[in-house]
Amino acid sequence: MTRTLPLRFGYGTNGFAGHPLDDALRVIAGIGYDGVGLTLSRRHLDPFAPAAPARVAHVARLLDRLGLSVVIETGDPHLLDPGRAHQPGLMSEHGREARIDLVVRAVRIAADLGANTVHLCSGHAPASLTADAAFDRLAASCERLLTVAETHGVTLALEPEPEMFVHGIDGFEALRARLGDHPLLRLTLDVGHAHCVEPRPLIDCVRKALPHLAHVQIEDMVRGVHRHLEFGTGEIDFPPVLRALAVGGHRGLVSVEIQDDSPAAPEVARRSLAFLRDAAPLREAA
């Protein structure tokens, strides 16, 4: 008999893009979630706003009152460039400093909110770079960011993203090895992404990820189609995935990542938590 601790479920604020942040946090807490993946954005928490420090202090107080833990996410596709998604990135020829600055701001915001994890992605490699040169540039950017992360005691949790330079767990492991297995560079596993693009079975992806895992994003998905779906509308068998996370000792959030700003967001969040609780393992599993 293996004793497991219950998984802690969160919900991504990017699923509540039509709500003011304070309202979204109250709804998410009221539904019963343990935490949030808080995406920095112009709509919610703008890291570039002149009043950002006061806003961060307000959000910290609200999170504390609501009893929500938080992971800071930097995946808003148009935060830095309204005309190009996810640009510039950590390997860009022009504008790379803007992406580095965003993640630095995210680390500082995380520290002010009492969050111990910042999510980030590699971004796309410029066509002008060879794969080796892109890898070198990504490693150099991450090395700079890890210096800031060390100062604040915050973990950087890199998410492999379909079609980006680091799009699978193998790529993350290569980057971490290049950076000396730095303890503050860890992994965000997006369960849907793994099902979508990884060459190995999903449950093997989860087990491979566990030693590096800081954060989990979760949604349903169809193999080969990068579209975040509500639970039960894709192909994923969730009970084995959740059991592997629980038995493997994952103590970070398992955060729903359904990016939908429709008026139905609260209902989607309610259905999602009910689904996950039903699919999650009991406290003791054979």
CSV table of N, CA and C in Angstrom, one decimal, residues 27 46 53 56 64 79 87 114 126 154 162 171 187 192 202 220 226 234 240 248 256 263 274 284:
chain,number,residue,atom,x,y,z
A,27,VAL,N,-13.9,34.0,-7.8
A,27,VAL,CA,-14.7,32.9,-8.4
A,27,VAL,C,-13.9,31.6,-8.3
A,46,ASP,N,-0.5,43.7,-15.0
A,46,ASP,CA,0.5,44.2,-16.0
A,46,ASP,C,1.8,44.5,-15.4
A,53,PRO,N,3.7,48.0,-8.7
A,53,PRO,CA,4.0,47.6,-7.3
A,53,PRO,C,2.8,47.6,-6.3
A,56,VAL,N,0.5,44.7,-7.3
A,56,VAL,CA,1.0,43.4,-6.8
A,56,VAL,C,0.8,43.3,-5.3
A,64,ASP,N,-3.9,36.0,-0.2
A,64,ASP,CA,-3.8,35.5,1.2
A,64,ASP,C,-5.2,35.3,1.8
A,79,LEU,N,1.7,40.0,-25.0
A,79,LEU,CA,2.1,40.9,-24.0
A,79,LEU,C,3.2,41.8,-24.5
A,87,GLN,N,6.4,36.8,-29.3
A,87,GLN,CA,7.6,37.5,-29.8
A,87,GLN,C,7.8,38.8,-29.0
A,114,GLY,N,4.8,35.8,-2.8
A,114,GLY,CA,5.0,34.6,-2.0
A,114,GLY,C,5.0,33.4,-2.9
A,126,PRO,N,15.0,31.8,-34.2
A,126,PRO,CA,15.0,32.6,-35.5
A,126,PRO,C,15.5,31.7,-36.6
A,154,VAL,N,13.5,31.9,-6.3
A,154,VAL,CA,12.3,31.5,-7.1
A,154,VAL,C,12.8,30.4,-8.2
A,162,PRO,N,4.5,23.0,-28.0
A,162,PRO,CA,4.5,22.6,-29.4
A,162,PRO,C,4.9,23.7,-30.3
A,171,GLY,N,14.2,17.9,-24.8
A,171,GLY,CA,14.8,19.2,-25.0
A,171,GLY,C,15.0,20.0,-23.7
A,187,LEU,N,10.8,21.9,-14.5
A,187,LEU,CA,9.9,21.7,-15.6
A,187,LEU,C,8.5,22.0,-15.3
A,192,GLY,N,-1.6,18.0,-21.8
A,192,GLY,CA,-2.2,18.0,-23.1
A,192,GLY,C,-1.1,18.1,-24.2
A,202,LEU,N,1.9,8.8,-23.0
A,202,LEU,CA,1.7,9.9,-22.0
A,202,LEU,C,2.1,9.5,-20.6
A,220,ASP,N,-7.6,18.6,-21.7
A,220,ASP,CA,-7.8,17.5,-22.7
A,220,ASP,C,-7.2,17.9,-24.0
A,226,HIS,N,-2.9,20.9,-31.6
A,226,HIS,CA,-2.6,21.7,-30.4
A,226,HIS,C,-3.8,22.7,-30.1
A,234,GLY,N,-11.6,15.3,-25.4
A,234,GLY,CA,-10.4,14.8,-26.1
A,234,GLY,C,-10.2,13.4,-26.0
A,240,PRO,N,-5.0,7.5,-14.7
A,240,PRO,CA,-3.6,7.1,-14.6
A,240,PRO,C,-2.6,8.2,-14.5
A,248,GLY,N,4.0,9.8,-7.4
A,248,GLY,CA,5.3,10.4,-7.6
A,248,GLY,C,5.6,11.5,-6.7
A,256,VAL,N,-5.5,23.8,-14.3
A,256,VAL,CA,-6.3,23.7,-15.5
A,256,VAL,C,-5.9,24.9,-16.5
A,263,PRO,N,-18.2,33.9,-21.5
A,263,PRO,CA,-19.0,34.1,-20.3
A,263,PRO,C,-19.2,32.8,-19.5
A,274,ALA,N,-14.7,19.4,-10.7
A,274,ALA,CA,-15.5,18.2,-10.4
A,274,ALA,C,-14.9,17.0,-11.1
A,284,GLU,N,-4.9,6.7,-0.4
A,284,GLU,CA,-4.1,5.5,-0.4
A,284,GLU,C,-4.4,4.7,-1.6
